[in-house]
XYZ file of C-alpha atoms in Angstrom:
426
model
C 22.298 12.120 15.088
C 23.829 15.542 13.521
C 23.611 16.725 9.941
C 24.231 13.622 7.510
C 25.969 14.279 4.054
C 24.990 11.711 1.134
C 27.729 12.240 -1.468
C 28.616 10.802 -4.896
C 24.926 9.242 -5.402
C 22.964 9.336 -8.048
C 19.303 11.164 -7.273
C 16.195 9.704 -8.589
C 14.172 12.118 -6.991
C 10.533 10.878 -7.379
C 9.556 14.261 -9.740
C 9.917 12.351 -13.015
C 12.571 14.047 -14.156
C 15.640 12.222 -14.903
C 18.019 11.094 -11.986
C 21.079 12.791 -11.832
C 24.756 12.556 -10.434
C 24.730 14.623 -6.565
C 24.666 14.868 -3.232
C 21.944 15.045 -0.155
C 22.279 16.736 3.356
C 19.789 15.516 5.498
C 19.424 17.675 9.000
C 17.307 16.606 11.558
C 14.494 14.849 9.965
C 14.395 16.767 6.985
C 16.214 17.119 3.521
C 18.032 20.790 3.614
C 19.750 20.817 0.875
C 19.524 19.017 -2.550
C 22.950 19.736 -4.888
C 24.152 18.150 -8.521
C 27.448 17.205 -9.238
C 29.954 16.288 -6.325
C 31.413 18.699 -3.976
C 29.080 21.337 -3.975
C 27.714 21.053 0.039
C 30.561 22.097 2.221
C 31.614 18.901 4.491
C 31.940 20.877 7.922
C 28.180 21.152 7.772
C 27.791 17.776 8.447
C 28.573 15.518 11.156
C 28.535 12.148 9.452
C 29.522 12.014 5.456
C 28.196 8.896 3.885
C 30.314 7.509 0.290
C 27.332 6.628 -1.875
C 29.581 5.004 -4.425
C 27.343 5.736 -7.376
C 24.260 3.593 -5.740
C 20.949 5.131 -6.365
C 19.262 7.532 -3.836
C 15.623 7.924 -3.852
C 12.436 8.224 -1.302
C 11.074 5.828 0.864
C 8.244 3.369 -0.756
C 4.891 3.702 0.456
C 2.475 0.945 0.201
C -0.670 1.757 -0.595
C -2.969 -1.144 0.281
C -1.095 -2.526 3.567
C -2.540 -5.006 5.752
C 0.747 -5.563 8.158
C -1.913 -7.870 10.241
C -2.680 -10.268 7.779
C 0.012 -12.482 8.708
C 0.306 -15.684 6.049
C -3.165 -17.631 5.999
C -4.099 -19.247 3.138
C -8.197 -18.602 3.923
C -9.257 -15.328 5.377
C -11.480 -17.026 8.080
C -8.257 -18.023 9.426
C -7.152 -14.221 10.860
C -10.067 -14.673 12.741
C -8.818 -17.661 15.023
C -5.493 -16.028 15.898
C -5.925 -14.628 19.806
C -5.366 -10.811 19.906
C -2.326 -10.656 21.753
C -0.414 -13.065 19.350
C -2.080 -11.573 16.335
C -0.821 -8.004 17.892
C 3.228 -9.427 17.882
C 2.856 -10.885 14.496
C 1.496 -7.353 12.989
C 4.085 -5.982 15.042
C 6.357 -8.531 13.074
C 5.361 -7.582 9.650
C 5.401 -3.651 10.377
C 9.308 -3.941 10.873
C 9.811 -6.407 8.058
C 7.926 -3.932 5.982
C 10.175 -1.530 6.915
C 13.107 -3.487 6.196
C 11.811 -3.734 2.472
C 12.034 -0.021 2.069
C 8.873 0.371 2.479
C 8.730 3.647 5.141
C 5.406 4.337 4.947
C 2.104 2.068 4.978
C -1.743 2.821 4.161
C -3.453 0.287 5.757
C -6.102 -1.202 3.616
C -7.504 -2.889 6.555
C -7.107 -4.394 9.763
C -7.809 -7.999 10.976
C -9.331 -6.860 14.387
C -10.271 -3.546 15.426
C -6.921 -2.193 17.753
C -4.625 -4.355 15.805
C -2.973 -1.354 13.044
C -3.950 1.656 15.892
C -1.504 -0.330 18.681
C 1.002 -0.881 16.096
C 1.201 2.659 14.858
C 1.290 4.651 18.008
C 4.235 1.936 19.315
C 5.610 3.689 16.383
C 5.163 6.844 16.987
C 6.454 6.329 20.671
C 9.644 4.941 19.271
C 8.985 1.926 21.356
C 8.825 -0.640 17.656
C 10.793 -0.436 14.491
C 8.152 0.331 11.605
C 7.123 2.530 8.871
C 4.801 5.508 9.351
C 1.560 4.248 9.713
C -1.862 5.170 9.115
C -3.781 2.779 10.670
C -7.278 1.091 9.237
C -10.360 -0.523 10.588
C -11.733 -3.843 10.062
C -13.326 -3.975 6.449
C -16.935 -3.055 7.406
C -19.407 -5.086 5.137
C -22.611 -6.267 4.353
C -24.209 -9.194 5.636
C -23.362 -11.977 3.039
C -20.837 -9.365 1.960
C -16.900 -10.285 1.518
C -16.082 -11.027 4.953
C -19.365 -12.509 6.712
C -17.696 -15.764 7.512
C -21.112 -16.487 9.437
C -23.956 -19.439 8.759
C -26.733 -19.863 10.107
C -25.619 -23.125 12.180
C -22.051 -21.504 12.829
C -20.757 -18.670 14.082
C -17.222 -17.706 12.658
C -14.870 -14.614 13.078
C -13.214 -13.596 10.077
C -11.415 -9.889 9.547
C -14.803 -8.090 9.243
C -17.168 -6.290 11.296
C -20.730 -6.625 10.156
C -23.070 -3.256 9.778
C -26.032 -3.104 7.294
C -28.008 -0.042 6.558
C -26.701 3.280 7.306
C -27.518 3.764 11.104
C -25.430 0.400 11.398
C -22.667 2.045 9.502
C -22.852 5.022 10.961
C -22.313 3.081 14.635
C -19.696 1.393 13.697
C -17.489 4.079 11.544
C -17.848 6.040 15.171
C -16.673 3.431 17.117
C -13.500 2.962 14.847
C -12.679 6.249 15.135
C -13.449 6.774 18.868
C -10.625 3.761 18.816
C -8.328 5.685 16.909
C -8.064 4.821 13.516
C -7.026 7.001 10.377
C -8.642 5.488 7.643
C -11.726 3.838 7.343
C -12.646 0.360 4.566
C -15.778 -0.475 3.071
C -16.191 -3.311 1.027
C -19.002 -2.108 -1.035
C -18.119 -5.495 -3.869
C -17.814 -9.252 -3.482
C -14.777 -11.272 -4.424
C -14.824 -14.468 -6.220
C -13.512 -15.979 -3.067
C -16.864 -15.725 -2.195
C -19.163 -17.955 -4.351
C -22.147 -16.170 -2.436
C -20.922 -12.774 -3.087
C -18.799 -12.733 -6.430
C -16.625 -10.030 -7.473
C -19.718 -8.625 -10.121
C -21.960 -8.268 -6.804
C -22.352 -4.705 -5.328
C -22.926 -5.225 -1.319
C -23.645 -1.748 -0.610
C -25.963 0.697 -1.683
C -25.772 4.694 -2.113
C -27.175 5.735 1.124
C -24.773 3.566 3.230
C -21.548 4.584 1.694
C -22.574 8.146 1.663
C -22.577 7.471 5.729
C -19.549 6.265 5.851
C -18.102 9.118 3.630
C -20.054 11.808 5.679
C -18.641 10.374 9.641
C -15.305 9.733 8.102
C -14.679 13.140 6.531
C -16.549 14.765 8.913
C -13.694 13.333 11.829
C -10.983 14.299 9.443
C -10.609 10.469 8.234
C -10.427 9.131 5.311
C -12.162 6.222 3.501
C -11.146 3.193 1.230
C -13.320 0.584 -0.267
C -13.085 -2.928 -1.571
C -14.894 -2.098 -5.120
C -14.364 -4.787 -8.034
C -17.756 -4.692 -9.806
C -18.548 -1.187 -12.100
C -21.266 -0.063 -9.632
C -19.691 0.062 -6.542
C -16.873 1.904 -8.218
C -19.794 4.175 -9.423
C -20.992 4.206 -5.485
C -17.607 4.932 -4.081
C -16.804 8.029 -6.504
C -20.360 9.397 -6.436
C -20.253 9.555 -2.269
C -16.886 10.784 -1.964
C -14.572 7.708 -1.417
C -10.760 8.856 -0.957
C -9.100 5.518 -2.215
C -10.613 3.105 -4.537
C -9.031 -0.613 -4.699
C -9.674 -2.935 -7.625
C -12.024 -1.485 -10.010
C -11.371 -4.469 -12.636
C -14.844 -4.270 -13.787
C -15.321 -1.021 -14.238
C -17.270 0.370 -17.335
C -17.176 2.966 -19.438
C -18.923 5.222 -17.534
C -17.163 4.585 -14.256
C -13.913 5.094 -15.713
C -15.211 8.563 -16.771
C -16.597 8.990 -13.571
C -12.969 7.920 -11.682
C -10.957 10.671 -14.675
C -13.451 13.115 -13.597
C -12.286 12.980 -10.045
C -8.208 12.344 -10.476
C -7.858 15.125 -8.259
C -9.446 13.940 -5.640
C -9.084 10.161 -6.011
C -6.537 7.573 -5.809
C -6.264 3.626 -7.181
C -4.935 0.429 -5.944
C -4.997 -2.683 -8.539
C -3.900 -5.084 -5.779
C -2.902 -7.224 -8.322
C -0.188 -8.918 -6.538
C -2.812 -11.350 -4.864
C -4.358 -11.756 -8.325
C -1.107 -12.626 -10.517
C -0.197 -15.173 -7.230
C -3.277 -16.420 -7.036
C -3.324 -17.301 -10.776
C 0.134 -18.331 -11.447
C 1.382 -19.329 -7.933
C -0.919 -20.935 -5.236
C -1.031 -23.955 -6.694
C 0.825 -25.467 -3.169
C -2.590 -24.369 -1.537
C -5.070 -26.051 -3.282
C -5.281 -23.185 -6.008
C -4.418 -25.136 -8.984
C -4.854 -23.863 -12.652
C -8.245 -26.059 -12.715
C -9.656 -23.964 -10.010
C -8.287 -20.631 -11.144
C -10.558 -21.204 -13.739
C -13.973 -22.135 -11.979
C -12.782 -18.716 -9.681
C -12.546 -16.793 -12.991
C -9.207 -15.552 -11.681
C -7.636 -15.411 -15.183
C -10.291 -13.135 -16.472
C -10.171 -10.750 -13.037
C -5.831 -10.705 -13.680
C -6.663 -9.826 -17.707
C -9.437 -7.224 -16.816
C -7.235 -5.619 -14.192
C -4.332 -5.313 -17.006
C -6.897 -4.149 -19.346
C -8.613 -1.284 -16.877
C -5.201 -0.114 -15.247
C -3.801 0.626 -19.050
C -6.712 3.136 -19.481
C -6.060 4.469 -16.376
C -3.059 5.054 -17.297
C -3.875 6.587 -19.983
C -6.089 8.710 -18.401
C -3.819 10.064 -15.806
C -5.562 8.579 -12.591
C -3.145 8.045 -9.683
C -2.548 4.512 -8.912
C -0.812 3.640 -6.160
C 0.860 0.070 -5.002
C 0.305 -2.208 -2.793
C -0.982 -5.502 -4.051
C -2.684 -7.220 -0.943
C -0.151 -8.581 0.539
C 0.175 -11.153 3.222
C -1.851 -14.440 2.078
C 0.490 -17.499 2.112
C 0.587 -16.761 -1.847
C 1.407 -13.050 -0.777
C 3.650 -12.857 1.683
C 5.132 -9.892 3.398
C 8.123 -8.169 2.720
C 7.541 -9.145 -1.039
C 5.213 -6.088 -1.455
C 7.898 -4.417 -3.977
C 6.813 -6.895 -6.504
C 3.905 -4.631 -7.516
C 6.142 -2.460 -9.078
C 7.372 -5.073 -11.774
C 3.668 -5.794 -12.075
C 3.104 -2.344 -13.062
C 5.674 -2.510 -16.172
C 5.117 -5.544 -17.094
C 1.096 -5.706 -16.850
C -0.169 -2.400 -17.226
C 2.475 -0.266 -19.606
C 4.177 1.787 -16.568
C 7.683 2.690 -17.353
C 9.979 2.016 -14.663
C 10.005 5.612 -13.462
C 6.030 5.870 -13.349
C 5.604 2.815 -11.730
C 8.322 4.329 -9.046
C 6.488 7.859 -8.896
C 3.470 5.318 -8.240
C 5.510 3.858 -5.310
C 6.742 7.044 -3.717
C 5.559 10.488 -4.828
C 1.348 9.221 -4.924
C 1.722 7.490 -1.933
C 3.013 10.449 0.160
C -0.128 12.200 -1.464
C -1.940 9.250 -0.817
C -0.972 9.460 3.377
C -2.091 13.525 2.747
C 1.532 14.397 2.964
C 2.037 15.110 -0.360
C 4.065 18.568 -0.053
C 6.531 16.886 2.617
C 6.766 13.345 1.593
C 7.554 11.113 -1.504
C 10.240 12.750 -3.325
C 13.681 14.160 -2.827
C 13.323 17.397 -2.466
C 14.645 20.203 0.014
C 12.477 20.675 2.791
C 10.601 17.208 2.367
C 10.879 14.108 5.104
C 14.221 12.667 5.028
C 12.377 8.820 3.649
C 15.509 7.964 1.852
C 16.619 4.652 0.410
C 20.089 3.885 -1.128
C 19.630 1.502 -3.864
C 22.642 -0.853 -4.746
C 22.389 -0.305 -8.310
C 19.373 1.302 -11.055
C 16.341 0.000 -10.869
C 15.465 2.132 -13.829
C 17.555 -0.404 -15.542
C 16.053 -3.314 -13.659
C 12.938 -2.161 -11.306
C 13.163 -5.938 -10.090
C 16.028 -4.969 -7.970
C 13.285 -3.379 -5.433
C 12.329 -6.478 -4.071
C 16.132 -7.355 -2.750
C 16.326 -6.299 0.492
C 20.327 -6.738 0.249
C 19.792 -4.090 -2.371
C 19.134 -1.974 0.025
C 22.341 -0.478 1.230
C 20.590 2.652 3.578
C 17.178 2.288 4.944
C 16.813 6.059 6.340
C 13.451 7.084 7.870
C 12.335 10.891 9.578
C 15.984 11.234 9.709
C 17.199 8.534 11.458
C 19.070 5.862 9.684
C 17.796 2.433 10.352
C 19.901 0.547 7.820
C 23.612 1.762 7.728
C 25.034 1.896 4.782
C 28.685 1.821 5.781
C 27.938 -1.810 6.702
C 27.213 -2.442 3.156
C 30.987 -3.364 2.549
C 32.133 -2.367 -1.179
C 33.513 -5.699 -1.456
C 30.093 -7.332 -0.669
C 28.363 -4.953 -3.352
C 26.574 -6.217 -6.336
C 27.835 -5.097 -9.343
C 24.978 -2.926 -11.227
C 24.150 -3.440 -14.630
């Protein structure tokens, strides 16, 4: 479509500054002009003029630890038994419902089987599926016995994981993954309490393998994330170069030095979506408050709250995206984090949004063209029916969202969003 004029909105433009009364001209797939007050872009450069009404306009979410193929199980082993070619329409599925959450960008944390995300994301690309902008992950490489290694001795299991010990294992298999396609690369270098044979304090990975990883990954222009709750693989996946750390709830002292050290260079996912459900709502899975305790999910949720304030303090960038798409988790709900953040960790409603938009365009190394309203940046736009500065829970209503507007091209029309049908904002 030709030049499209957002007028009378009110631009929350990702910086940090305060939003501010305005108006948007979007041409092509880019933003070209960025104006305060009302009337100050001439109308005859635009073919379509959109009436914002006062409703907030701001950039397109990114989520920062995606898995659009986890698709609803309640145990992981169970994204193992789904054939590929159903498993492939349900990611496809979740991509567009991810989308339709305002979500227009996703870095996947992981996928369930290798081609899964890389299919997905170049339908995409080729216009051929609705969806966000994709980087696409591998399976989480781990450690035999590692988070993931579904196997016993007696039975032989598929789970989401492809199993590689020692670093000429790892260096195999990060190869193959890219040779397939992918953009990012995961590691889980911890356990999870999921795991009673590999608990969240275990470290499943040593030095010499995730330097591999690092050193193939980089090396092919990827980039790696890893599954890190215990203090020394956070210490591992700093010291050897790891792009995006998830978790961290243990960390020490020393690693959170370690992670300030590198802010530059590093970014942070908490994931604590699946911990807050897990603790205060799977209890119609099995999860009840007796075996939250025995999991020591309680004290993961309170160390995560505890850690993530530091980090704030310490100016790390965290990013959301709280592992999303358990039957506790499900997707499209992924906007939740963002209450999480002000409500767990001390964000104010604008940090936990710059967390949401303007690190996660860093985060999918488009930082100086995506994540913020700003002239000559992606035209990611979402307009908001009402402030979620006022009320950041309003993020997770998709009827909230009146425009859903992605490289230029709206995808949600605003103009159906009758005034009449409006809710009234705070």
């Amino acid at each position: 479509m030709g030049p499209v004029l957002l007028t009378d909105v009110i631009v929350l433009d990702a910086s940090g500054a305060e939003p501010f009364p305005g108006e948007v001209l979007v041409q092509g797939n880019r933003i070209r002009t960025v104006a305060r007050g009302r009337g100050q872009i001439a109308r005859e450069q635009a073919q379509t003029v959109i009436d914002g009404q006062g409703m907030t306009l701001m950039p397109g979410m990114v989520e920062g630890h995606c898995h659009p193929s986890f698709t609803g199980v309640s145990m992981p082993f169970h994204l193992g038994m789904i054939p590929p070619e159903e498993h492939t329409l349900k990611t496809a599925a979740n991509a567009k419902l991810l989308l339709e959450s305002g979500f227009t960008s996703i870095y996947c944390a992981a996928s369930a089987k290798p081609r899964l995300d890389i299919v997905v994301r170049n339908a995409i690309n080729a216009g051929e599926l609705p969806g966000p902008r994709m980087r696409a992950a591998s399976p989480e490489i781990v450690a035999t016995g590692g988070l993931g290694d579904e196997r016993q001795l007696h039975l032989h299991r598929e789970s989401f994981a492809l199993i590689a010990d020692g670093p000429e294992e790892i260096r195999r298999t990060v190869r193959t993954c890219i040779r397939e396609g992918v953009d990012n690369i995961k590691l889980n270098v911890s356990g999870d309490d999921f795991y009673p044979h590999a608990p969240a304090g275990c470290t499943t990975y040593m030095d010499d393998e995730v330097r591999m990883a690092c050193e193939i990954a980089h090396e092919f222009g990827k980039q790696v994330a890893t599954h890190s709750r215990s203090a020394n693989s956070v210490k591992l996946s700093v010291r050897n170069g790891v792009d995006c750390i998830y978790h961290c709830e243990f960390a020490d002292e020393e690693a959170l030095d370690m992670m300030e050290a590198a802010k530059d260079r590093i970014f942070l996912g908490p994931a604590v979506g699946l911990l807050h459900n897990t603790v205060y709502e799977a209890g119609p899975w099995g999860i009840t408050p007796e075996v939250v305790e025995q999991m020591g999910m309680r004290r993961n949720l309170e160390k995560t709250c505890e850690v993530y304030a530091e980090v704030k303090k310490r100016g790390i960038r965290v990013v959301v995206g709280g592992d999303y798409g358990f039957a506790w988790t499900p997707q499209g709900t992924n906007a939740r984090d963002l209450k999480h953040f002000v409500d767990l960790f001390g964000y104010s409603p604008m940090e936990a949004l710059v967390c949401a938009t303007r690190w996660g365009g860093e985060l999918m190394r488009m930082g100086g063209e995506l994540g913020q309203v700003k002239e000559g940046f992606l035209a990611d736009l979402l307009l908001v029916d009402g402030n979620p500065l006022a009320d950041i829970a309003i993020m997770t209503d998709r009827d909230r969202l009146a425009m859903i507007m992605k490289d230029g091209a709206i995808y949600k029309d605003p103009r159906s969003h009758a005034r009449e049908a409006r809710i009234a904002a705070e």
